[in-house]
PDB file of C-alpha atoms in Angstrom:
ATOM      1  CA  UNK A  16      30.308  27.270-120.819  1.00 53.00           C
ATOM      2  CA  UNK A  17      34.019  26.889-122.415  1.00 58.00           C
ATOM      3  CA  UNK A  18      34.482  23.457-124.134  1.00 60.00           C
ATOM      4  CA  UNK A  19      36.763  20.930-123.167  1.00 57.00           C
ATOM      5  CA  UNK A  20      40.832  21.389-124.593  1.00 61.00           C
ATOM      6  CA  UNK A  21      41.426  18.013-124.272  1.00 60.00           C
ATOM      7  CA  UNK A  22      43.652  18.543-121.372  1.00 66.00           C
ATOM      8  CA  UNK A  23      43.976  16.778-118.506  1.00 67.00           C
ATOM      9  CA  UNK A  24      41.290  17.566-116.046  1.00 68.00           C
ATOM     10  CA  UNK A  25      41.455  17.229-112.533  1.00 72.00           C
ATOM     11  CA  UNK A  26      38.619  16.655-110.041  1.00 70.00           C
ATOM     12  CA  UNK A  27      37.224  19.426-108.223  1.00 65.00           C
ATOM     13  CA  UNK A  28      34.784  20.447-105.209  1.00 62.00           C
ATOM     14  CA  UNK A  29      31.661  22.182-106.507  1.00 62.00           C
ATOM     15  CA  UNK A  30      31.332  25.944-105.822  1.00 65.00           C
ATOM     16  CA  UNK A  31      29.651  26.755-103.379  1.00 65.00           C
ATOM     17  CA  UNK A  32      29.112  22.871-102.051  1.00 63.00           C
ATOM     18  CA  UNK A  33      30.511  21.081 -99.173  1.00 69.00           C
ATOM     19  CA  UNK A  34      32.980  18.089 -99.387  1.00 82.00           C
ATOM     20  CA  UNK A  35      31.505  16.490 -96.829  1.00 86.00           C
ATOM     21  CA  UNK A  36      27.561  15.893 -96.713  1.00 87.00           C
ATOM     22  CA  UNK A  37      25.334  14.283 -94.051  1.00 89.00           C
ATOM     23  CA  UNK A  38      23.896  10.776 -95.476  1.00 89.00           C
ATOM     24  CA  UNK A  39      22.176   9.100 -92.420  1.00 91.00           C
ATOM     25  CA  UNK A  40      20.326  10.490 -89.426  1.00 91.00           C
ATOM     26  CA  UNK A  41      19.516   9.055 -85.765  1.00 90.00           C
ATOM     27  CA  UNK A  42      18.372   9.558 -82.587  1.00 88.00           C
ATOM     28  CA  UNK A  43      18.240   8.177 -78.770  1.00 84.00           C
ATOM     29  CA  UNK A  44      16.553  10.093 -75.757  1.00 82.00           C
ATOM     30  CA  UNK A  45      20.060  11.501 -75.093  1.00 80.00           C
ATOM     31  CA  UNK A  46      21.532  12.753 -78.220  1.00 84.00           C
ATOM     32  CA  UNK A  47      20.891  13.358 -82.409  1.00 90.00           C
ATOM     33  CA  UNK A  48      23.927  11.067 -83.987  1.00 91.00           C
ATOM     34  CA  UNK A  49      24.417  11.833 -87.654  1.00 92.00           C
ATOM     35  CA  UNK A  50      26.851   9.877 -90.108  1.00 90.00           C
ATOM     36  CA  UNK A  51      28.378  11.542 -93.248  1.00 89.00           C
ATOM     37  CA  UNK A  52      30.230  10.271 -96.632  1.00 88.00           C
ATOM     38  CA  UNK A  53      33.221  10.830 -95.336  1.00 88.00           C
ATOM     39  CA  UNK A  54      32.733   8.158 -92.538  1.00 91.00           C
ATOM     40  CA  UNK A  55      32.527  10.589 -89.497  1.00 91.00           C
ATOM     41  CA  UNK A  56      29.807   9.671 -86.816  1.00 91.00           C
ATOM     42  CA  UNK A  57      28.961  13.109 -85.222  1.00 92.00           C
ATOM     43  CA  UNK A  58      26.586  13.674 -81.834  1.00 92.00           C
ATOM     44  CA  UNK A  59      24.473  16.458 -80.839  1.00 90.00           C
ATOM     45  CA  UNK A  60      23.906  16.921 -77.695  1.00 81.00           C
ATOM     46  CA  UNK A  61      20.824  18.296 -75.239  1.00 79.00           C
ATOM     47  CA  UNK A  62      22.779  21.495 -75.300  1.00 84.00           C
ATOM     48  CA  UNK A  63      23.337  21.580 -79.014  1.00 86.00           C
ATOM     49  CA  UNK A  64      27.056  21.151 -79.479  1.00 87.00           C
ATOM     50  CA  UNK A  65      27.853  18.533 -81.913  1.00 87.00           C
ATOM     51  CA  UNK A  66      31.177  16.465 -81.632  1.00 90.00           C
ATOM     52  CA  UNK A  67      33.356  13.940 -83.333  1.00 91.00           C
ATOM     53  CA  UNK A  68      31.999  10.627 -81.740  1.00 88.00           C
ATOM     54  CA  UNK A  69      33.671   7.976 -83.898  1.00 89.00           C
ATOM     55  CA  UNK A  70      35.068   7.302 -87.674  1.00 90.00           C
ATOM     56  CA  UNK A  71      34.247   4.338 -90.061  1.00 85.00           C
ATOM     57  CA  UNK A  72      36.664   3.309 -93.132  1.00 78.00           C
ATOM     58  CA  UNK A  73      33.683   4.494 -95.522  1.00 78.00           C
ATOM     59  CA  UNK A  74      30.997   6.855 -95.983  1.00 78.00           C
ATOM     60  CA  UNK A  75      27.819   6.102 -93.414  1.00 78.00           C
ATOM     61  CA  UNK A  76      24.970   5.088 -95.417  1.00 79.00           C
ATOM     62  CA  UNK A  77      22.590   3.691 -92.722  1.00 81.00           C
ATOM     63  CA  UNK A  78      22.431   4.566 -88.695  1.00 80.00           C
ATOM     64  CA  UNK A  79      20.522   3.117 -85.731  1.00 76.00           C
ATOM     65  CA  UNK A  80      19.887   4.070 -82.157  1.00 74.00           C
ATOM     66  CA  UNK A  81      20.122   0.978 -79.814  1.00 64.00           C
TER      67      UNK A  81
END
């Protein structure tokens, strides 16, 4: 691994890795919800097609079904 020049560095997505990661997991008779760190609420539905459902300001760190 190179060392550091003592350049500027800038910050960079990890190879290989997504950007965006699911952090919280849910579920009602209906539909899976999941919420990522991003703050994008996405639904799965009976015939497997997930979907945007909603956006928070932050990342989603905890989800329940009511």
């Amino acid at each position: 691994m190179p060392r550091p020049t003592g350049e500027s560095r800038s910050r960079t997505s990890p190879t290989g890795g997504p950007e965006e990661v699911v952090l919280a997991w849910t579920h009602d008779c209906e539909s899976v919800s999941a919420g990522t760190n991003e703050g994008r609420l996405v639904r799965r539905s009976v015939d497997g097609a997930w979907t945007d459902a909603r956006r928070a300001p932050d990342g989603i760190r905890a989800l329940e079904s009511l």
